[in-house]
Amino acid sequence: GQQLNQSPQSMFIQEGEDVSMNCTSSSIFNTWLWYKQDPGEGPVLLIALYKAGELTSNGRLTAQFGITRKDSFLNISASIPSDVGIYFCAGSQPGDNYGQNFVFGPGTRLSVLP
Amino acid sequence: EPEVTQTPSHQVTQMGQEVILRCVPISNHLYFYWYRQILGQKVEFLVSFYNNEISEKSEIFDDQFSVERPDGSNFTLKIRSTKLEDSAMYFCASSESVGDDSPLHFGNGTRLTVT
């Protein structure tokens, strides 16, 4: 079935640094969603992208839907300790509209060092 | 802000027992989902539900699983005879519609431990 890959798998950064992570697939996706998950909690939606090339910001977060529709990146500027968590991308594919079967990537684990 | 709520937050059960996980989706949402996450792994789709019937299900969602919307607010996942490998976080999600502009909103999950 369709798969999403995320890189890096994990990253350690200093507080204040900018972060960039991405999500790629060999298949085309219609929608890209970025979620953050804190330990013991459910994924929280950060940014949703619906059109190829779309660039969307949410505070210090910026995400883009790749032109090829096979990738997306998420940037976090000026990281702070509460940015720690696992960041998941999720996508839905063309033709998968009724059930909206979102596929999740394996996640990028972010650690922020003070 | 409206949210998806799940109960219980943690359920411990013995192998072979039946469990029911409960969810209250966001009130104006029409599409409901169950996902699961085995510890340390990615979130996996189980099933989607619309208009009182299953829309789509994954190969994980076999005959031991069932879903129901017993009333106007609850959405449940039943596991008929639990196995050790069913231990995971189970997340309920809902969306207003499908297609563009309708992302999934997740609850905080139920941690199921099968002993």
Short mmCIF file of C-alpha atoms in Angstrom, two decimals:
data_model
loop_
_atom_site.label_atom_id
_atom_site.label_comp_id
_atom_site.label_asym_id
_atom_site.label_seq_id
_atom_site.Cartn_x
_atom_site.Cartn_y
_atom_site.Cartn_z
CA GLY A 1 0.00 0.00 0.00
CA GLN A 2 0.95 3.65 -0.04
CA GLN A 3 3.76 4.67 2.28
CA LEU A 4 5.09 7.91 3.61
CA ASN A 5 8.68 8.41 4.63
CA GLN A 6 9.79 11.06 7.03
CA SER A 7 13.24 12.47 7.59
CA PRO A 8 15.04 12.85 9.76
CA GLN A 9 13.82 10.11 12.10
CA SER A 10 14.98 12.17 15.05
CA MET A 11 16.77 15.40 15.67
CA PHE A 12 18.37 17.21 18.57
CA ILE A 13 18.56 20.96 18.29
CA GLN A 14 19.42 23.90 20.50
CA GLU A 15 16.64 26.17 21.68
CA GLY A 16 16.30 29.06 19.26
CA GLU A 17 17.40 27.10 16.20
CA ASP A 18 15.24 26.60 13.16
CA VAL A 19 14.07 23.10 12.28
CA SER A 20 13.23 21.54 8.96
CA MET A 21 11.71 18.12 8.38
CA ASN A 22 10.11 16.51 5.41
CA CYS A 23 7.77 13.84 4.24
CA THR A 24 8.06 12.02 0.94
CA SER A 25 6.25 9.36 -1.00
CA SER A 26 6.47 7.59 -4.32
CA SER A 27 2.74 8.20 -4.77
CA ILE A 28 0.75 11.36 -5.34
CA PHE A 29 -1.28 12.76 -2.46
CA ASN A 30 -4.26 15.12 -2.50
CA THR A 31 -3.95 16.38 1.03
CA TRP A 32 -1.05 16.70 3.43
CA LEU A 33 -1.56 17.16 7.13
CA TRP A 34 1.07 17.81 9.76
CA TYR A 35 0.41 16.69 13.34
CA LYS A 36 2.35 16.95 16.59
CA GLN A 37 2.03 14.28 19.24
CA ASP A 38 3.06 14.75 22.85
CA PRO A 39 3.68 11.66 25.00
CA GLY A 40 0.44 9.94 25.99
CA GLU A 41 -1.73 12.22 23.92
CA GLY A 42 -3.42 12.18 20.57
CA PRO A 43 -2.03 13.85 17.45
CA VAL A 44 -2.85 17.54 17.29
CA LEU A 45 -3.31 19.11 13.89
CA LEU A 46 -0.74 21.78 13.10
CA ILE A 47 -1.19 22.59 9.42
CA ALA A 48 -3.34 21.26 6.58
CA LEU A 49 -2.34 21.59 2.91
CA TYR A 50 -4.72 21.03 0.02
CA LYS A 51 -3.08 22.31 -3.17
CA ALA A 52 0.23 21.56 -4.85
CA GLY A 53 2.65 24.40 -4.17
CA GLU A 54 0.60 25.71 -1.25
CA LEU A 55 2.66 27.34 1.49
CA THR A 56 0.89 27.81 4.80
CA SER A 57 2.02 29.25 8.11
CA ASN A 58 0.75 28.79 11.64
CA GLY A 59 2.75 30.98 14.00
CA ARG A 60 6.35 29.77 13.93
CA LEU A 61 5.41 26.81 11.75
CA THR A 62 5.48 26.82 7.96
CA ALA A 63 4.60 23.92 5.72
CA GLN A 64 4.54 23.46 1.98
CA PHE A 65 2.77 21.02 -0.31
CA GLY A 66 5.32 19.97 -2.92
CA ILE A 67 4.70 20.78 -6.58
CA THR A 68 4.98 17.11 -7.53
CA ARG A 69 2.35 16.27 -4.85
CA LYS A 70 4.72 13.61 -3.56
CA ASP A 71 6.29 15.54 -0.74
CA SER A 72 5.82 18.15 1.94
CA PHE A 73 8.08 19.93 4.39
CA LEU A 74 7.52 21.47 7.79
CA ASN A 75 9.72 24.22 9.19
CA ILE A 76 9.75 25.45 12.75
CA SER A 77 11.49 28.74 13.40
CA ALA A 78 13.15 29.78 16.66
CA SER A 79 12.44 26.50 18.45
CA ILE A 80 11.37 26.50 22.08
CA PRO A 81 11.30 23.66 24.64
CA SER A 82 7.58 22.98 24.13
CA ASP A 83 8.26 22.10 20.50
CA VAL A 84 9.54 18.75 21.78
CA GLY A 85 7.45 15.87 20.48
CA ILE A 86 6.87 13.65 17.50
CA TYR A 87 5.82 15.27 14.25
CA PHE A 88 3.76 13.17 11.88
CA CYS A 89 2.81 13.87 8.33
CA ALA A 90 -0.36 12.29 7.00
CA GLY A 91 -1.75 12.21 3.50
CA SER A 92 -4.79 11.10 1.57
CA GLN A 93 -4.61 9.96 -2.03
CA PRO A 94 -6.65 10.65 -5.16
CA GLY A 95 -9.67 8.38 -5.37
CA ASP A 96 -9.63 7.83 -1.65
CA ASN A 97 -12.33 10.35 -0.96
CA TYR A 98 -15.23 8.65 0.69
CA GLY A 99 -13.38 6.95 3.49
CA GLN A 100 -10.60 9.49 3.69
CA ASN A 101 -8.10 6.87 4.64
CA PHE A 102 -5.22 8.99 5.84
CA VAL A 103 -1.82 7.33 5.82
CA PHE A 104 0.65 8.42 8.46
CA GLY A 105 4.39 8.68 8.20
CA PRO A 106 6.59 7.12 10.88
CA GLY A 107 7.25 10.49 12.51
CA THR A 108 10.18 12.76 13.29
CA ARG A 109 11.10 12.91 16.97
CA LEU A 110 12.25 16.40 17.93
CA SER A 111 14.29 17.12 21.05
CA VAL A 112 15.13 20.69 22.01
CA LEU A 113 18.15 21.28 24.22
CA PRO A 114 18.09 24.38 26.43
CA GLU B 1 -12.60 24.79 20.88
CA PRO B 2 -14.65 21.64 20.31
CA GLU B 3 -12.72 18.43 20.74
CA VAL B 4 -13.00 14.69 20.35
CA THR B 5 -13.21 12.96 23.72
CA GLN B 6 -12.37 9.35 24.44
CA THR B 7 -13.04 7.11 27.41
CA PRO B 8 -11.51 5.41 29.22
CA SER B 9 -8.03 6.87 28.99
CA HIS B 10 -6.56 3.53 29.99
CA GLN B 11 -8.08 0.05 29.85
CA VAL B 12 -6.47 -3.12 31.08
CA THR B 13 -8.05 -6.39 30.06
CA GLN B 14 -7.23 -10.06 29.98
CA MET B 15 -6.63 -11.89 26.73
CA GLY B 16 -9.86 -13.22 25.30
CA GLN B 17 -12.05 -10.59 26.92
CA GLU B 18 -14.20 -8.14 25.04
CA VAL B 19 -13.52 -4.41 25.29
CA ILE B 20 -15.47 -1.40 24.14
CA LEU B 21 -13.68 1.86 23.56
CA ARG B 22 -15.82 4.96 23.51
CA CYS B 23 -15.56 8.21 21.64
CA VAL B 24 -17.61 11.36 21.40
CA PRO B 25 -16.74 13.03 18.09
CA ILE B 26 -17.04 16.77 17.51
CA SER B 27 -20.73 17.49 17.35
CA ASN B 28 -21.12 18.80 13.80
CA HIS B 29 -18.77 16.23 12.29
CA LEU B 30 -20.19 13.50 10.10
CA TYR B 31 -17.22 11.21 9.50
CA PHE B 32 -15.66 9.13 12.20
CA TYR B 33 -12.50 7.07 12.35
CA TRP B 34 -10.51 4.75 14.51
CA TYR B 35 -6.74 4.60 14.30
CA ARG B 36 -4.31 2.71 16.46
CA GLN B 37 -0.70 3.26 17.43
CA ILE B 38 1.41 0.44 18.81
CA LEU B 39 3.96 1.80 21.23
CA GLY B 40 6.76 3.60 19.42
CA GLN B 41 5.25 3.03 16.00
CA LYS B 42 3.27 5.06 13.53
CA VAL B 43 -0.43 5.77 13.59
CA GLU B 44 -2.35 3.17 11.55
CA PHE B 45 -5.79 3.48 10.02
CA LEU B 46 -8.39 0.97 11.19
CA VAL B 47 -11.79 2.07 9.95
CA SER B 48 -13.87 5.00 8.78
CA PHE B 49 -17.61 5.38 9.34
CA TYR B 50 -20.25 7.55 7.75
CA ASN B 51 -24.02 7.52 7.65
CA ASN B 52 -24.19 4.60 10.04
CA GLU B 53 -22.02 2.31 8.04
CA ILE B 54 -18.38 1.49 7.53
CA SER B 55 -16.89 3.40 4.59
CA GLU B 56 -13.48 1.84 4.55
CA LYS B 57 -11.44 -0.50 6.67
CA SER B 58 -7.87 -1.71 6.72
CA GLU B 59 -6.62 -5.28 6.87
CA ILE B 60 -6.02 -4.74 10.59
CA PHE B 61 -9.78 -4.37 11.08
CA ASP B 62 -10.68 -8.04 10.99
CA ASP B 63 -13.75 -9.88 12.25
CA GLN B 64 -12.90 -9.35 15.88
CA PHE B 65 -13.40 -5.60 15.48
CA SER B 66 -16.69 -3.79 15.10
CA VAL B 67 -17.84 -0.19 15.29
CA GLU B 68 -21.15 1.32 16.19
CA ARG B 69 -22.82 4.65 16.61
CA PRO B 70 -25.36 3.65 19.26
CA ASP B 71 -26.83 7.13 19.64
CA GLY B 72 -26.42 10.64 18.32
CA SER B 73 -23.17 11.34 20.10
CA ASN B 74 -21.14 8.20 20.80
CA PHE B 75 -18.97 6.20 18.44
CA THR B 76 -17.59 2.92 19.77
CA LEU B 77 -14.95 0.39 18.83
CA LYS B 78 -15.48 -3.14 20.10
CA ILE B 79 -12.80 -5.78 20.16
CA ARG B 80 -14.54 -9.09 20.63
CA SER B 81 -11.78 -11.32 21.94
CA THR B 82 -8.65 -9.38 22.71
CA LYS B 83 -5.19 -10.67 21.89
CA LEU B 84 -1.86 -9.58 23.34
CA GLU B 85 -1.00 -7.85 20.08
CA ASP B 86 -4.08 -5.62 20.39
CA SER B 87 -2.23 -3.68 23.08
CA ALA B 88 -1.88 -0.17 21.65
CA MET B 89 -3.18 3.38 21.84
CA TYR B 90 -6.50 3.64 20.04
CA PHE B 91 -7.37 7.03 18.66
CA CYS B 92 -10.76 8.18 17.55
CA ALA B 93 -10.95 10.99 15.01
CA SER B 94 -13.68 12.91 13.28
CA SER B 95 -13.99 15.25 10.34
CA GLU B 96 -16.69 17.58 9.15
CA SER B 97 -16.77 16.10 5.68
CA VAL B 98 -14.37 14.41 3.33
CA GLY B 99 -12.14 15.82 0.68
CA ASP B 100 -10.49 19.18 0.75
CA ASP B 101 -10.69 21.42 3.77
CA SER B 102 -11.64 18.65 6.12
CA PRO B 103 -8.75 17.43 8.22
CA LEU B 104 -9.05 14.81 10.92
CA HIS B 105 -9.26 15.89 14.54
CA PHE B 106 -8.05 13.32 17.04
CA GLY B 107 -8.97 12.51 20.60
CA ASN B 108 -6.36 11.84 23.26
CA GLY B 109 -6.66 8.11 22.85
CA THR B 110 -7.35 5.07 24.97
CA ARG B 111 -4.35 3.03 26.00
CA LEU B 112 -5.38 -0.61 25.80
CA THR B 113 -3.23 -3.12 27.64
CA VAL B 114 -4.00 -6.80 27.09
CA THR B 115 -2.43 -9.14 29.63
#
